[in-house]
């Protein structure tokens, strides 16, 4: 049996827009998702898991089931309804109440400042393509650092790469733009500048606690030994992993990375421009990150591809429908010899191990890592309050095992946050894709612990993976 360290944090992860509901309560300002989802007419973010009202129940469940850390996000538009201007006291009081409840139940809050929900007033000004919004975010973050002194762990952003690609490549996030690599690259860069600026504010003002960033990192492999497929994997990795890690830990992009971007831009008719002043800000922050949060669900096998851009996002759980082909970069191969979820996410724990070992080798000043999201979307069966989710337990057993191996081999990982604490609204899937330890009846908002919740409690208490 594999073990995890005694001090290890076993957490649960959430996000404000996906769990709170109450999108028009408490003085909250609008976000682009409100209109985007209403126009689609497929599903609503209200009431989601009703965490806005149910948070005392969920935090009590954390303590009962060995969940010692709670990853949550502050909704920027609950604090500043228009992104800037006068703060909303009702929103401020709400988060203070959550943090107080966490303290009462011995649960450590890990707080993300931005989880896909820029206030609409700023989003409509081109979100992070608009450099003025870098300052708006930094000012909002500074306010939170000074207001919420109960918080010891801060993350600037959640998943910068999915922000850029879901908004401007796949088009499944507002504003629904597809295949615009100029926007993708500049969104990635500007958000990393905003991260760096915020880290520097945090450190230079001497705020108590720790600060980092949460990246979604999905390991890329060549689908064959051919040089063409190896290069395709290199290009996929360059944009989705290396770009982010170099910005975070080097503060400047290497010539090899810039060469990959040039190749991608030539294939996609895109351009980019990075300012020297940005590099100065990023380099200053590059040794100030206290931790790296990693969201990791699956890996990709890549083969060379030249042809029309073609992406089909499996948002329904209709297994085998995913398509990803991007000209001059790669085609992702959904291999039949590797198990996958109904949403075509490969179950490949070696990808997590390889990723962690790579960070240890390539960025030795990384300090420490938290796995801030990992978990299995599943169509849970509900039978009179009993939810037997053995496939999820098997998934967690494999990934926690890979994590244990990486720690044994010298990677400093100090916690794991299962996505998700409870079932929640999913951005592109609605309510049929469930991840939670606790089943939510969205009609009654009653919580039911799944079989996986009892398994997770045992692992948390014993630090033993069974």
Short mmCIF file of C-alpha atoms in Angstrom, two decimals, residues 59-459:
data_model
loop_
_atom_site.label_atom_id
_atom_site.label_comp_id
_atom_site.label_asym_id
_atom_site.label_seq_id
_atom_site.Cartn_x
_atom_site.Cartn_y
_atom_site.Cartn_z
CA UNK A 59 -18.09 23.08 5.55
CA UNK A 60 -19.47 20.87 8.32
CA UNK A 61 -19.32 17.93 5.88
CA UNK A 62 -15.67 18.79 5.24
CA UNK A 63 -14.82 18.29 8.90
CA UNK A 64 -16.92 15.13 9.15
CA UNK A 65 -15.26 13.48 6.14
CA UNK A 66 -11.63 14.42 6.70
CA UNK A 67 -11.48 17.27 4.18
CA UNK A 68 -8.96 19.54 5.87
CA UNK A 69 -8.63 22.12 3.10
CA UNK A 70 -11.32 23.87 1.07
CA UNK A 71 -10.38 25.45 -2.23
CA UNK A 72 -12.87 28.16 -3.14
CA UNK A 73 -12.90 31.32 -5.20
CA UNK A 74 -14.05 34.81 -4.41
CA UNK A 75 -16.46 36.11 -7.04
CA UNK A 76 -14.82 39.39 -8.09
CA UNK A 77 -18.25 40.86 -8.92
CA UNK A 78 -19.51 40.17 -5.39
CA UNK A 79 -16.75 42.45 -4.08
CA UNK A 80 -16.75 45.01 -6.91
CA UNK A 81 -19.98 44.61 -8.90
CA UNK A 82 -18.52 46.54 -11.86
CA UNK A 83 -14.95 45.31 -11.34
CA UNK A 84 -13.79 48.67 -10.00
CA UNK A 85 -15.30 51.47 -7.95
CA UNK A 86 -17.09 51.12 -4.62
CA UNK A 87 -16.93 47.71 -2.89
CA UNK A 88 -20.10 45.81 -2.01
CA UNK A 89 -20.27 45.32 1.76
CA UNK A 90 -22.80 42.50 1.52
CA UNK A 91 -20.40 40.48 -0.61
CA UNK A 92 -17.51 41.23 1.73
CA UNK A 93 -19.54 40.09 4.74
CA UNK A 94 -20.52 36.89 2.94
CA UNK A 95 -16.92 35.76 2.46
CA UNK A 96 -15.99 36.73 6.01
CA UNK A 97 -18.81 34.45 7.17
CA UNK A 98 -17.45 31.57 5.08
CA UNK A 99 -13.93 31.97 6.45
CA UNK A 100 -15.29 32.11 10.00
CA UNK A 101 -17.20 28.89 9.41
CA UNK A 102 -14.02 27.28 8.05
CA UNK A 103 -12.18 28.25 11.23
CA UNK A 104 -14.95 26.79 13.38
CA UNK A 105 -14.67 23.44 11.60
CA UNK A 106 -10.85 23.32 11.34
CA UNK A 107 -10.87 23.66 7.55
CA UNK A 108 -8.13 25.71 5.85
CA UNK A 109 -9.42 27.98 3.05
CA UNK A 110 -7.33 28.17 -0.12
CA UNK A 111 -8.71 31.15 -2.02
CA UNK A 112 -8.56 31.81 -5.76
CA UNK A 113 -9.15 35.40 -6.87
CA UNK A 114 -10.31 34.67 -10.44
CA UNK A 115 -12.03 31.49 -11.58
CA UNK A 116 -13.41 32.24 -15.09
CA UNK A 117 -15.64 35.09 -13.88
CA UNK A 118 -14.39 38.56 -14.79
CA UNK A 119 -17.09 41.16 -13.98
CA UNK A 120 -19.14 41.85 -17.11
CA UNK A 121 -18.32 45.55 -17.09
CA UNK A 122 -14.64 44.67 -17.59
CA UNK A 123 -15.24 41.60 -19.74
CA UNK A 124 -17.15 43.77 -22.20
CA UNK A 125 -14.00 45.89 -22.48
CA UNK A 126 -12.17 42.87 -23.95
CA UNK A 127 -11.39 41.11 -20.67
CA UNK A 128 -7.63 40.46 -20.35
CA UNK A 129 -6.92 41.47 -23.93
CA UNK A 130 -7.36 44.97 -22.50
CA UNK A 131 -4.24 45.85 -20.52
CA UNK A 132 -6.22 48.25 -18.31
CA UNK A 133 -7.84 45.19 -16.78
CA UNK A 134 -4.44 44.03 -15.51
CA UNK A 135 -4.47 47.00 -13.14
CA UNK A 136 -8.14 46.46 -12.28
CA UNK A 137 -7.39 42.89 -11.25
CA UNK A 138 -4.31 43.88 -9.23
CA UNK A 139 -6.32 46.53 -7.36
CA UNK A 140 -9.11 44.04 -6.60
CA UNK A 141 -6.51 41.53 -5.35
CA UNK A 142 -4.87 44.15 -3.11
CA UNK A 143 -8.24 44.96 -1.58
CA UNK A 144 -8.82 41.27 -0.80
CA UNK A 145 -5.37 40.84 0.74
CA UNK A 146 -6.06 43.71 3.12
CA UNK A 147 -9.69 42.82 3.87
CA UNK A 148 -9.57 39.05 4.30
CA UNK A 149 -6.73 38.63 6.77
CA UNK A 150 -8.20 35.23 7.76
CA UNK A 151 -6.86 33.79 4.49
CA UNK A 152 -3.34 32.37 4.47
CA UNK A 153 -3.24 30.84 0.95
CA UNK A 154 -3.99 32.89 -2.15
CA UNK A 155 -4.01 31.93 -5.84
CA UNK A 156 -4.22 34.67 -8.43
CA UNK A 157 -5.85 32.80 -11.32
CA UNK A 158 -7.40 29.46 -12.04
CA UNK A 159 -6.38 27.84 -15.34
CA UNK A 160 -5.08 30.64 -17.54
CA UNK A 161 -4.69 28.34 -20.56
CA UNK A 162 -8.32 27.16 -20.51
CA UNK A 163 -9.44 30.78 -20.12
CA UNK A 164 -7.61 31.70 -23.33
CA UNK A 165 -8.49 28.61 -25.36
CA UNK A 166 -12.09 28.18 -24.28
CA UNK A 167 -12.73 31.85 -25.07
CA UNK A 168 -10.75 32.13 -28.31
CA UNK A 169 -10.04 28.61 -29.66
CA UNK A 170 -12.95 26.31 -28.83
CA UNK A 171 -15.46 29.11 -28.41
CA UNK A 172 -17.30 27.32 -25.58
CA UNK A 173 -16.75 30.21 -23.12
CA UNK A 174 -17.96 33.74 -23.76
CA UNK A 175 -17.34 35.55 -26.09
CA UNK A 176 -17.47 32.35 -28.17
CA UNK A 177 -14.62 33.08 -30.61
CA UNK A 178 -12.91 30.21 -32.45
CA UNK A 179 -9.37 29.69 -33.77
CA UNK A 180 -7.98 33.16 -33.01
CA UNK A 181 -4.40 32.50 -31.95
CA UNK A 182 -3.49 36.17 -31.73
CA UNK A 183 -6.08 36.55 -28.97
CA UNK A 184 -5.06 33.25 -27.34
CA UNK A 185 -1.40 34.21 -27.03
CA UNK A 186 -2.05 37.75 -25.83
CA UNK A 187 -4.63 36.57 -23.28
CA UNK A 188 -2.11 34.06 -21.90
CA UNK A 189 0.60 36.67 -21.69
CA UNK A 190 -1.50 39.47 -20.20
CA UNK A 191 -2.93 37.19 -17.52
CA UNK A 192 0.59 36.09 -16.60
CA UNK A 193 1.59 39.75 -16.35
CA UNK A 194 -1.41 40.33 -14.09
CA UNK A 195 -0.33 37.36 -11.98
CA UNK A 196 3.23 38.71 -11.70
CA UNK A 197 2.05 42.21 -10.80
CA UNK A 198 -0.23 40.78 -8.09
CA UNK A 199 2.51 38.59 -6.62
CA UNK A 200 4.83 41.60 -6.48
CA UNK A 201 2.17 43.68 -4.70
CA UNK A 202 1.65 40.86 -2.19
CA UNK A 203 5.35 40.51 -1.42
CA UNK A 204 6.28 44.17 -1.43
CA UNK A 205 3.47 45.03 1.00
CA UNK A 206 4.48 42.24 3.34
CA UNK A 207 1.06 40.60 3.59
CA UNK A 208 0.93 37.50 5.75
CA UNK A 209 0.45 34.16 4.07
CA UNK A 210 1.43 32.59 0.76
CA UNK A 211 0.63 33.27 -2.87
CA UNK A 212 0.79 31.24 -6.08
CA UNK A 213 -1.08 30.48 -9.28
CA UNK A 214 -3.16 27.53 -10.46
CA UNK A 215 -2.28 26.16 -13.91
CA UNK A 216 -4.10 23.47 -15.83
CA UNK A 217 -1.30 21.23 -17.09
CA UNK A 218 -2.15 18.26 -19.32
CA UNK A 219 0.91 16.24 -20.26
CA UNK A 220 1.61 15.88 -24.00
CA UNK A 221 3.09 12.77 -25.59
CA UNK A 222 3.98 11.97 -29.19
CA UNK A 223 1.61 9.34 -30.56
CA UNK A 224 4.49 7.59 -32.31
CA UNK A 225 8.27 7.65 -32.53
CA UNK A 226 8.19 9.69 -35.72
CA UNK A 227 9.94 13.05 -35.68
CA UNK A 228 6.76 14.67 -36.99
CA UNK A 229 4.67 13.43 -34.07
CA UNK A 230 7.37 14.37 -31.57
CA UNK A 231 7.37 17.88 -32.97
CA UNK A 232 3.58 18.05 -32.78
CA UNK A 233 3.74 17.14 -29.09
CA UNK A 234 6.45 19.78 -28.62
CA UNK A 235 4.26 22.48 -30.17
CA UNK A 236 1.20 21.48 -28.12
CA UNK A 237 3.32 21.49 -24.97
CA UNK A 238 4.96 24.82 -25.84
CA UNK A 239 1.68 26.71 -25.89
CA UNK A 240 -0.19 24.93 -23.10
CA UNK A 241 2.51 24.10 -20.52
CA UNK A 242 5.89 25.60 -21.24
CA UNK A 243 4.57 29.10 -21.95
CA UNK A 244 2.93 29.18 -18.52
CA UNK A 245 5.83 27.66 -16.58
CA UNK A 246 8.43 29.89 -18.21
CA UNK A 247 6.31 32.96 -17.45
CA UNK A 248 5.83 31.78 -13.87
CA UNK A 249 9.34 30.59 -13.00
CA UNK A 250 11.68 32.27 -15.50
CA UNK A 251 9.85 35.54 -16.04
CA UNK A 252 10.94 35.58 -19.67
CA UNK A 253 10.28 33.27 -22.61
CA UNK A 254 13.22 31.28 -23.95
CA UNK A 255 14.28 31.46 -27.60
CA UNK A 256 13.07 27.90 -28.09
CA UNK A 257 9.61 28.81 -26.81
CA UNK A 258 9.46 31.93 -28.97
CA UNK A 259 10.45 29.83 -31.98
CA UNK A 260 7.54 27.49 -31.29
CA UNK A 261 5.17 30.46 -31.02
CA UNK A 262 6.46 31.81 -34.34
CA UNK A 263 5.77 28.47 -36.00
CA UNK A 264 2.26 28.32 -34.54
CA UNK A 265 1.56 31.90 -35.62
CA UNK A 266 2.74 31.23 -39.17
CA UNK A 267 0.40 28.24 -39.44
CA UNK A 268 -2.54 30.14 -37.95
CA UNK A 269 -2.01 33.63 -39.38
CA UNK A 270 -1.46 35.09 -35.92
CA UNK A 271 0.85 37.67 -34.35
CA UNK A 272 2.04 38.63 -30.88
CA UNK A 273 4.01 41.36 -29.14
CA UNK A 274 5.54 41.17 -25.66
CA UNK A 275 6.73 44.36 -23.99
CA UNK A 276 10.04 44.63 -22.13
CA UNK A 277 8.25 46.21 -19.18
CA UNK A 278 6.21 43.00 -18.87
CA UNK A 279 9.35 40.91 -18.67
CA UNK A 280 10.69 43.13 -15.90
CA UNK A 281 7.51 42.61 -13.85
CA UNK A 282 7.49 38.86 -14.54
CA UNK A 283 11.18 38.39 -13.73
CA UNK A 284 10.70 40.16 -10.41
CA UNK A 285 7.89 37.73 -9.53
CA UNK A 286 9.57 34.60 -10.84
CA UNK A 287 11.26 33.70 -7.54
CA UNK A 288 8.42 34.95 -5.35
CA UNK A 289 5.81 32.25 -5.98
CA UNK A 290 5.25 30.37 -2.73
CA UNK A 291 3.55 27.45 -4.45
CA UNK A 292 2.28 26.14 -7.76
CA UNK A 293 -1.25 24.81 -7.99
CA UNK A 294 -1.72 22.13 -10.64
CA UNK A 295 -5.06 21.10 -12.08
CA UNK A 296 -4.52 17.79 -13.86
CA UNK A 297 -7.21 15.47 -15.18
CA UNK A 298 -5.79 13.79 -18.26
CA UNK A 299 -3.04 13.71 -20.89
CA UNK A 300 -2.94 13.97 -24.68
CA UNK A 301 -1.25 11.90 -27.38
CA UNK A 302 -0.38 14.07 -30.35
CA UNK A 303 0.32 13.45 -34.01
CA UNK A 304 1.32 15.87 -36.73
CA UNK A 305 -1.55 17.55 -38.52
CA UNK A 306 -1.87 19.92 -41.46
CA UNK A 307 -5.38 20.71 -42.59
CA UNK A 308 -8.45 22.66 -41.60
CA UNK A 309 -8.93 23.49 -37.95
CA UNK A 310 -11.55 21.15 -36.51
CA UNK A 311 -12.57 20.86 -32.87
CA UNK A 312 -15.63 19.17 -31.44
CA UNK A 313 -16.02 19.57 -27.69
CA UNK A 314 -17.73 16.64 -25.99
CA UNK A 315 -19.96 18.48 -23.54
CA UNK A 316 -22.61 15.78 -23.17
CA UNK A 317 -20.72 12.66 -22.13
CA UNK A 318 -21.30 10.96 -25.49
CA UNK A 319 -18.13 8.88 -25.43
CA UNK A 320 -15.98 8.92 -28.55
CA UNK A 321 -17.25 12.19 -30.03
CA UNK A 322 -14.26 14.44 -29.25
CA UNK A 323 -12.28 15.86 -32.16
CA UNK A 324 -9.21 18.09 -31.88
CA UNK A 325 -7.22 18.97 -35.01
CA UNK A 326 -5.36 22.28 -35.28
CA UNK A 327 -3.43 23.14 -38.41
CA UNK A 328 0.32 23.22 -38.04
CA UNK A 329 0.20 22.10 -34.40
CA UNK A 330 -1.31 18.71 -33.71
CA UNK A 331 -4.18 16.28 -33.77
CA UNK A 332 -5.04 14.67 -30.44
CA UNK A 333 -5.46 10.92 -30.67
CA UNK A 334 -8.03 9.31 -28.37
CA UNK A 335 -6.33 5.97 -28.01
CA UNK A 336 -8.39 2.83 -27.51
CA UNK A 337 -5.65 1.15 -25.45
CA UNK A 338 -6.01 3.74 -22.67
CA UNK A 339 -9.26 3.92 -20.66
CA UNK A 340 -11.18 7.17 -20.73
CA UNK A 341 -14.19 8.80 -19.17
CA UNK A 342 -17.49 9.38 -20.97
CA UNK A 343 -16.15 12.84 -21.80
CA UNK A 344 -13.10 11.32 -23.58
CA UNK A 345 -10.60 12.28 -20.88
CA UNK A 346 -7.83 9.69 -20.83
CA UNK A 347 -7.25 7.97 -17.48
CA UNK A 348 -3.46 7.97 -17.50
CA UNK A 349 -1.87 8.59 -14.07
CA UNK A 350 1.66 8.35 -15.52
CA UNK A 351 0.92 11.77 -16.99
CA UNK A 352 0.73 13.29 -13.50
CA UNK A 353 3.92 11.57 -12.36
CA UNK A 354 5.85 12.65 -15.47
CA UNK A 355 4.61 16.24 -15.11
CA UNK A 356 5.71 16.50 -11.49
CA UNK A 357 9.15 15.07 -12.20
CA UNK A 358 9.57 17.51 -15.08
CA UNK A 359 8.80 20.53 -12.89
CA UNK A 360 11.29 19.34 -10.26
CA UNK A 361 13.97 19.03 -12.95
CA UNK A 362 13.27 22.11 -15.09
CA UNK A 363 12.24 24.62 -12.41
CA UNK A 364 14.15 23.63 -9.28
CA UNK A 365 13.16 26.78 -7.38
CA UNK A 366 9.45 25.85 -7.51
CA UNK A 367 9.27 25.57 -3.66
CA UNK A 368 6.13 23.40 -3.35
CA UNK A 369 3.14 22.10 -5.26
CA UNK A 370 -0.51 21.52 -4.48
CA UNK A 371 -2.65 19.39 -6.76
CA UNK A 372 -5.49 21.89 -6.78
CA UNK A 373 -7.83 19.85 -9.00
CA UNK A 374 -8.04 16.22 -10.01
CA UNK A 375 -11.07 13.99 -10.18
CA UNK A 376 -13.46 12.02 -12.36
CA UNK A 377 -16.62 13.29 -14.01
CA UNK A 378 -19.14 10.46 -13.81
CA UNK A 379 -22.85 9.84 -14.35
CA UNK A 380 -23.61 8.81 -10.78
CA UNK A 381 -26.53 6.50 -10.08
CA UNK A 382 -28.72 7.62 -7.21
CA UNK A 383 -30.61 4.82 -5.47
CA UNK A 384 -32.56 5.94 -2.41
CA UNK A 385 -29.68 8.01 -1.13
CA UNK A 386 -26.99 5.41 -1.89
CA UNK A 387 -24.39 6.34 -4.52
CA UNK A 388 -21.86 3.61 -5.32
CA UNK A 389 -19.16 5.21 -7.46
CA UNK A 390 -16.46 2.55 -7.64
CA UNK A 391 -15.02 3.89 -10.95
CA UNK A 392 -14.31 7.22 -9.24
CA UNK A 393 -12.58 5.48 -6.35
CA UNK A 394 -10.45 3.50 -8.79
CA UNK A 395 -9.53 6.72 -10.62
CA UNK A 396 -8.52 8.43 -7.37
CA UNK A 397 -6.56 5.39 -6.22
CA UNK A 398 -4.50 5.48 -9.43
CA UNK A 399 -3.80 9.22 -9.38
CA UNK A 400 -3.04 9.40 -5.67
CA UNK A 401 -0.72 6.45 -6.21
CA UNK A 402 1.14 8.34 -8.94
CA UNK A 403 1.32 11.33 -6.62
CA UNK A 404 2.76 9.16 -3.85
CA UNK A 405 5.41 7.86 -6.27
CA UNK A 406 6.41 11.40 -7.25
CA UNK A 407 6.73 12.44 -3.60
CA UNK A 408 8.83 9.34 -2.94
CA UNK A 409 11.06 10.44 -5.83
CA UNK A 410 11.66 13.88 -4.37
CA UNK A 411 8.86 16.19 -5.54
CA UNK A 412 7.55 18.46 -2.79
CA UNK A 413 3.76 18.09 -2.98
CA UNK A 414 1.96 19.21 0.16
CA UNK A 415 -1.71 18.72 -0.64
CA UNK A 416 -4.38 17.34 -2.94
CA UNK A 417 -7.76 18.96 -3.63
CA UNK A 418 -10.33 16.67 -5.15
CA UNK A 419 -12.54 18.23 -7.79
CA UNK A 420 -15.03 18.57 -6.49
CA UNK A 421 -16.25 18.84 -2.91
CA UNK A 422 -19.88 18.52 -3.91
CA UNK A 423 -21.62 18.12 -7.27
CA UNK A 424 -21.80 21.46 -9.03
CA UNK A 425 -22.85 23.24 -12.17
CA UNK A 426 -20.36 22.60 -14.97
CA UNK A 427 -19.52 25.39 -17.42
CA UNK A 428 -20.12 23.41 -20.62
CA UNK A 429 -21.92 20.32 -19.30
CA UNK A 430 -24.59 21.68 -16.99
CA UNK A 431 -25.58 19.21 -14.30
CA UNK A 432 -25.16 15.70 -15.71
CA UNK A 433 -21.39 15.59 -15.22
CA UNK A 434 -20.87 14.95 -11.51
CA UNK A 435 -17.51 15.10 -9.73
CA UNK A 436 -18.42 15.54 -6.09
CA UNK A 437 -17.72 13.56 -2.95
CA UNK A 438 -21.25 14.57 -2.02
CA UNK A 439 -24.18 13.98 -4.32
CA UNK A 440 -26.43 17.06 -4.62
CA UNK A 441 -30.12 16.69 -5.33
CA UNK A 442 -30.45 19.94 -7.25
CA UNK A 443 -34.20 20.06 -6.62
CA UNK A 444 -33.97 19.87 -2.81
CA UNK A 445 -30.29 20.83 -2.36
CA UNK A 446 -29.88 17.91 0.01
CA UNK A 447 -26.36 16.40 0.21
CA UNK A 448 -25.67 12.65 0.17
CA UNK A 449 -22.16 11.25 0.80
CA UNK A 450 -21.05 8.93 -1.99
CA UNK A 451 -19.08 5.74 -1.50
CA UNK A 452 -16.02 7.77 -2.57
CA UNK A 453 -16.57 10.17 0.36
CA UNK A 454 -16.13 7.34 2.86
CA UNK A 455 -13.08 6.07 0.95
CA UNK A 456 -11.56 9.56 0.88
CA UNK A 457 -12.16 9.97 4.62
CA UNK A 458 -10.22 6.77 5.31
CA UNK A 459 -7.31 7.85 3.10
#
